[in-house]
């Protein structure tokens, strides 16, 4: 049954939960992107019975109602005890239980049940970056870091793979008492006790019941080198936590590279870890556990949630399945918690975003103004600069070989993934190989270096799409793009005795380097709600040096480099904590607006930011949303595009839900206008028109958070072939006028069919530039086509 049909059927039931219409809407947005369905379908009988908002303020009463409902279905309290995994009772109502398919169908018709959601699985989206963002740590530096007292008093919850509490990034030196609004705990487990928490890491919980149900049996932690506790064994959660709120550590580097002060974005903010990802099948996280983690985080009192987890690409939409991140995030945002999520690593292709619900702050990844040039000198004395993290001795001139050119193997021998193991042709030589897929990850270089090293090779040159630099554990491993790789291959073919010299890496910071949208960063538009621009912003996510676990390889003094939107997400979570500390009355929507409207779209030279892809191009809002985050400008944005109940009511109306259902949702009388409102009028800090045939007018409202008496003038950058008119063009604020609305009319003057064009609308008062992106897809119907 379609969502609208379900809603209307439930609306007709007098005993229906008042909040249910919202929850059906929440579940509309983001599709599941699965592991192989056989893993879940064959072994998992766990379902989330989702009941919307709590019907009672006492969690114990809510939990009792769940047990009564389940007992009615199963017939006894004993059966309930065996079936139920979690009771969601703090931020919302529902429970996770083991049910047969027929039982799941039956309970879906119980009064108050919004939806029954099958358990599924997700994965993580895997120093100088803060200086690059303008948050330098120095005495007296006037920036957001100092003005917010480094985020003191705020709490960042991280939902991830756990944490290594002994890392120096989580020491509590200089921190005062734990914030009084904290209600969480430090949950004990294997090799983890309450003594592992302190005034920095103030809470830790772990959740595994959903994963156990999906796997269909117990989890052998020893076999998986894991701990049944909040302790991290992959390094992902520790890395993300230290980026968001790691303590100050001076003079840190990776073997002399990337030296500086390591710290999190909000070094005086407190951390709470919620471990839901486990060390099996390269890291798995259950949706049942995700929802429980969000529910507990709401109760515990976090101010910001950082979630570097998403669905697995490629994804498939199934109307019977729902996204628990979007559901839990809505309830968190409704309680004033900013939820920051990774956009995913599916780039550079379009429509590769995850976590696209409009209440989520969705973050893509950018590079920073630091690179690691590594010289490759060919036998013809030509020097080529690759990228690497090699700090060993120089590899003097040695034979250079491509196994395909050696004539022994076929064309596959040139590919890194098909290098033969223990081959004598590689002994004493440097090997050139090519990555076999676009967007190749660090695994390609690591595997190639491992094979070449085992065969007695001296080094490897990997040709791949530009992305992050791989760590190859002190083995010479240098990466170049495909064009350079082809040039090296041409040299091999043209030389009787090709030779090469590999030099150690040197770090290069600042000019002429500029930040770019990373190759791997998930791109818009969002396939399910294209009128809501995603990602919202991008932040540093490539080659980020941060804390990890002692067994991570390679590492140096407990720190290593990692890349992905997973690393970009905690950057923005840390900034959100700083903004919350500076502006405690700001809503999550206000924080998001401040970040989007002040983000950078040009580099320090005034040139457009580039998006690394196939080929590189100037970035568009589908690559970076508002742009690369600029924390200092976000601290004083001038105007914000806030969102509240009215916006969500209008949004529900625009989706076609009736006023009776919406009234139950809001618990207040709500009447949709006779003419359905446009989704284009949701007060998002962006204007995105997926289908512009003639003209359309949209409305936005801004709130003055700058100077009391301020006058803003409109400045328009029109998308190509689109006319943009703003009314009024001047906004004047004073002590009594805090909010003002304006209309934007967009008219197409193009004859081209189905193309996106981009521009912007900025409000300028002489101090602030409040910019929102405009994205318009013109869709002119030729006269010979029946437009009906």
mmCIF file of C-alpha atoms in Angstrom, residues 48-206:
data_model
loop_
_atom_site.group_PDB
_atom_site.id
_atom_site.type_symbol
_atom_site.label_atom_id
_atom_site.label_comp_id
_atom_site.label_asym_id
_atom_site.label_seq_id
_atom_site.Cartn_x
_atom_site.Cartn_y
_atom_site.Cartn_z
ATOM 1 C CA UNK A 48 10.989 -1.897 14.469
ATOM 2 C CA UNK A 49 7.418 -1.236 15.579
ATOM 3 C CA UNK A 50 7.334 2.519 15.224
ATOM 4 C CA UNK A 51 4.679 4.490 17.136
ATOM 5 C CA UNK A 52 5.678 8.128 16.686
ATOM 6 C CA UNK A 53 5.756 10.607 19.544
ATOM 7 C CA UNK A 54 5.555 9.401 23.132
ATOM 8 C CA UNK A 55 2.052 9.408 24.562
ATOM 9 C CA UNK A 56 3.310 9.832 28.113
ATOM 10 C CA UNK A 57 6.168 11.779 29.706
ATOM 11 C CA UNK A 58 7.169 8.876 31.967
ATOM 12 C CA UNK A 59 9.456 6.460 30.040
ATOM 13 C CA UNK A 60 8.447 3.547 32.244
ATOM 14 C CA UNK A 61 4.797 4.057 31.314
ATOM 15 C CA UNK A 62 5.749 4.141 27.641
ATOM 16 C CA UNK A 63 7.754 0.944 28.001
ATOM 17 C CA UNK A 64 4.881 -0.792 29.808
ATOM 18 C CA UNK A 65 2.563 0.078 26.922
ATOM 19 C CA UNK A 66 4.998 -1.573 24.506
ATOM 20 C CA UNK A 67 5.079 -4.745 26.592
ATOM 21 C CA UNK A 68 1.267 -4.860 26.832
ATOM 22 C CA UNK A 69 0.906 -4.508 23.073
ATOM 23 C CA UNK A 70 3.468 -7.200 22.394
ATOM 24 C CA UNK A 71 1.939 -9.510 25.018
ATOM 25 C CA UNK A 72 -1.436 -9.107 23.343
ATOM 26 C CA UNK A 73 0.153 -10.217 20.083
ATOM 27 C CA UNK A 74 2.346 -13.029 21.421
ATOM 28 C CA UNK A 75 0.117 -14.268 24.253
ATOM 29 C CA UNK A 76 2.397 -14.115 27.294
ATOM 30 C CA UNK A 77 4.914 -12.030 29.191
ATOM 31 C CA UNK A 78 7.458 -14.789 28.756
ATOM 32 C CA UNK A 79 7.144 -14.555 24.982
ATOM 33 C CA UNK A 80 7.565 -10.794 25.215
ATOM 34 C CA UNK A 81 10.798 -11.178 27.188
ATOM 35 C CA UNK A 82 12.187 -13.486 24.518
ATOM 36 C CA UNK A 83 11.046 -11.279 21.606
ATOM 37 C CA UNK A 84 11.759 -7.684 22.568
ATOM 38 C CA UNK A 85 15.198 -6.166 21.955
ATOM 39 C CA UNK A 86 14.703 -2.467 22.725
ATOM 40 C CA UNK A 87 11.977 -0.164 23.943
ATOM 41 C CA UNK A 88 12.267 3.297 22.388
ATOM 42 C CA UNK A 89 10.854 5.532 25.099
ATOM 43 C CA UNK A 90 12.762 8.817 25.420
ATOM 44 C CA UNK A 91 12.672 10.812 22.205
ATOM 45 C CA UNK A 92 9.847 8.860 20.584
ATOM 46 C CA UNK A 93 7.799 5.690 21.024
ATOM 47 C CA UNK A 94 8.284 2.219 19.606
ATOM 48 C CA UNK A 95 10.138 -1.011 20.132
ATOM 49 C CA UNK A 96 12.276 -3.561 18.311
ATOM 50 C CA UNK A 97 11.183 -7.175 18.535
ATOM 51 C CA UNK A 98 11.658 -10.531 16.851
ATOM 52 C CA UNK A 99 8.492 -11.234 14.883
ATOM 53 C CA UNK A 100 7.394 -13.593 12.157
ATOM 54 C CA UNK A 101 6.183 -12.035 8.939
ATOM 55 C CA UNK A 102 2.574 -12.712 9.851
ATOM 56 C CA UNK A 103 3.023 -11.207 13.326
ATOM 57 C CA UNK A 104 4.587 -8.119 11.773
ATOM 58 C CA UNK A 105 1.580 -7.762 9.484
ATOM 59 C CA UNK A 106 -0.811 -8.176 12.396
ATOM 60 C CA UNK A 107 0.844 -5.649 14.700
ATOM 61 C CA UNK A 108 0.995 -3.112 11.871
ATOM 62 C CA UNK A 109 -2.799 -2.831 12.191
ATOM 63 C CA UNK A 110 -2.764 -2.182 15.938
ATOM 64 C CA UNK A 111 -3.994 1.264 17.014
ATOM 65 C CA UNK A 112 -1.133 3.690 17.443
ATOM 66 C CA UNK A 113 1.321 1.804 15.255
ATOM 67 C CA UNK A 114 2.650 4.043 12.506
ATOM 68 C CA UNK A 115 4.777 1.560 10.638
ATOM 69 C CA UNK A 116 6.635 -1.724 11.026
ATOM 70 C CA UNK A 117 10.170 -1.378 9.692
ATOM 71 C CA UNK A 118 12.432 -4.369 9.016
ATOM 72 C CA UNK A 119 15.910 -4.361 10.501
ATOM 73 C CA UNK A 120 18.667 -3.586 7.985
ATOM 74 C CA UNK A 121 22.386 -2.844 7.916
ATOM 75 C CA UNK A 122 24.529 0.214 7.209
ATOM 76 C CA UNK A 123 28.230 1.088 7.108
ATOM 77 C CA UNK A 124 30.523 3.915 8.209
ATOM 78 C CA UNK A 125 31.405 6.378 5.448
ATOM 79 C CA UNK A 126 34.931 6.177 5.654
ATOM 80 C CA UNK A 127 45.185 19.019 12.434
ATOM 81 C CA UNK A 128 45.785 21.669 9.853
ATOM 82 C CA UNK A 129 42.193 21.447 8.646
ATOM 83 C CA UNK A 130 41.080 23.768 11.454
ATOM 84 C CA UNK A 131 43.685 26.397 10.536
ATOM 85 C CA UNK A 132 42.484 26.116 6.954
ATOM 86 C CA UNK A 133 38.945 26.862 8.169
ATOM 87 C CA UNK A 134 40.161 29.953 10.044
ATOM 88 C CA UNK A 135 39.967 28.489 13.549
ATOM 89 C CA UNK A 136 43.620 28.843 14.468
ATOM 90 C CA UNK A 137 44.542 28.158 18.073
ATOM 91 C CA UNK A 138 46.670 31.042 19.282
ATOM 92 C CA UNK A 139 46.443 33.344 22.227
ATOM 93 C CA UNK A 140 44.047 36.193 21.589
ATOM 94 C CA UNK A 141 42.982 35.057 18.113
ATOM 95 C CA UNK A 142 39.579 36.702 17.487
ATOM 96 C CA UNK A 143 37.584 33.883 15.959
ATOM 97 C CA UNK A 144 34.649 31.582 16.679
ATOM 98 C CA UNK A 145 36.922 29.248 18.636
ATOM 99 C CA UNK A 146 37.824 31.881 21.214
ATOM 100 C CA UNK A 147 34.439 33.628 21.250
ATOM 101 C CA UNK A 148 32.637 30.356 22.063
ATOM 102 C CA UNK A 149 35.222 29.354 24.696
ATOM 103 C CA UNK A 150 36.073 26.386 22.454
ATOM 104 C CA UNK A 151 32.576 24.948 22.813
ATOM 105 C CA UNK A 152 32.666 24.632 26.591
ATOM 106 C CA UNK A 153 29.351 23.465 28.035
ATOM 107 C CA UNK A 154 28.206 21.638 24.900
ATOM 108 C CA UNK A 155 28.025 17.875 24.390
ATOM 109 C CA UNK A 156 28.641 16.116 21.075
ATOM 110 C CA UNK A 157 27.217 12.643 20.699
ATOM 111 C CA UNK A 158 29.005 10.440 18.169
ATOM 112 C CA UNK A 159 27.234 7.364 16.798
ATOM 113 C CA UNK A 160 29.956 5.173 15.352
ATOM 114 C CA UNK A 161 32.301 2.215 15.946
ATOM 115 C CA UNK A 162 33.285 3.101 19.511
ATOM 116 C CA UNK A 163 36.197 4.984 21.020
ATOM 117 C CA UNK A 164 39.711 4.330 22.355
ATOM 118 C CA UNK A 165 39.476 6.222 25.666
ATOM 119 C CA UNK A 166 43.223 6.108 26.414
ATOM 120 C CA UNK A 167 44.050 8.306 23.398
ATOM 121 C CA UNK A 168 45.585 11.618 24.376
ATOM 122 C CA UNK A 169 42.895 13.311 22.278
ATOM 123 C CA UNK A 170 40.407 12.410 25.005
ATOM 124 C CA UNK A 171 42.294 13.644 28.055
ATOM 125 C CA UNK A 172 40.346 16.042 30.273
ATOM 126 C CA UNK A 173 43.168 18.350 31.304
ATOM 127 C CA UNK A 174 41.864 21.839 32.066
ATOM 128 C CA UNK A 175 38.181 20.938 31.770
ATOM 129 C CA UNK A 176 35.709 21.894 34.449
ATOM 130 C CA UNK A 177 32.724 19.949 35.793
ATOM 131 C CA UNK A 178 30.539 17.889 33.486
ATOM 132 C CA UNK A 179 27.628 20.003 32.138
ATOM 133 C CA UNK A 180 24.663 19.867 34.490
ATOM 134 C CA UNK A 181 22.194 18.879 31.766
ATOM 135 C CA UNK A 182 24.011 15.578 31.141
ATOM 136 C CA UNK A 183 21.991 12.510 32.186
ATOM 137 C CA UNK A 184 23.953 9.764 30.467
ATOM 138 C CA UNK A 185 26.214 7.002 31.719
ATOM 139 C CA UNK A 186 29.491 5.214 31.072
ATOM 140 C CA UNK A 187 28.281 1.704 30.331
ATOM 141 C CA UNK A 188 30.689 -1.106 31.290
ATOM 142 C CA UNK A 189 31.673 -3.949 29.006
ATOM 143 C CA UNK A 190 34.675 -5.956 27.892
ATOM 144 C CA UNK A 191 37.872 -4.024 28.693
ATOM 145 C CA UNK A 192 35.824 -0.914 29.408
ATOM 146 C CA UNK A 193 34.670 0.425 32.779
ATOM 147 C CA UNK A 194 33.323 3.658 34.174
ATOM 148 C CA UNK A 195 36.928 4.606 34.951
ATOM 149 C CA UNK A 196 37.519 4.960 31.196
ATOM 150 C CA UNK A 197 35.259 8.006 31.153
ATOM 151 C CA UNK A 198 36.354 11.408 32.404
ATOM 152 C CA UNK A 199 35.399 15.057 32.017
ATOM 153 C CA UNK A 200 36.078 14.879 28.245
ATOM 154 C CA UNK A 201 34.567 11.475 27.423
ATOM 155 C CA UNK A 202 31.572 11.800 29.700
ATOM 156 C CA UNK A 203 29.483 8.929 28.372
ATOM 157 C CA UNK A 204 29.713 5.691 26.423
ATOM 158 C CA UNK A 205 27.043 3.193 25.435
ATOM 159 C CA UNK A 206 27.003 0.196 23.085
#
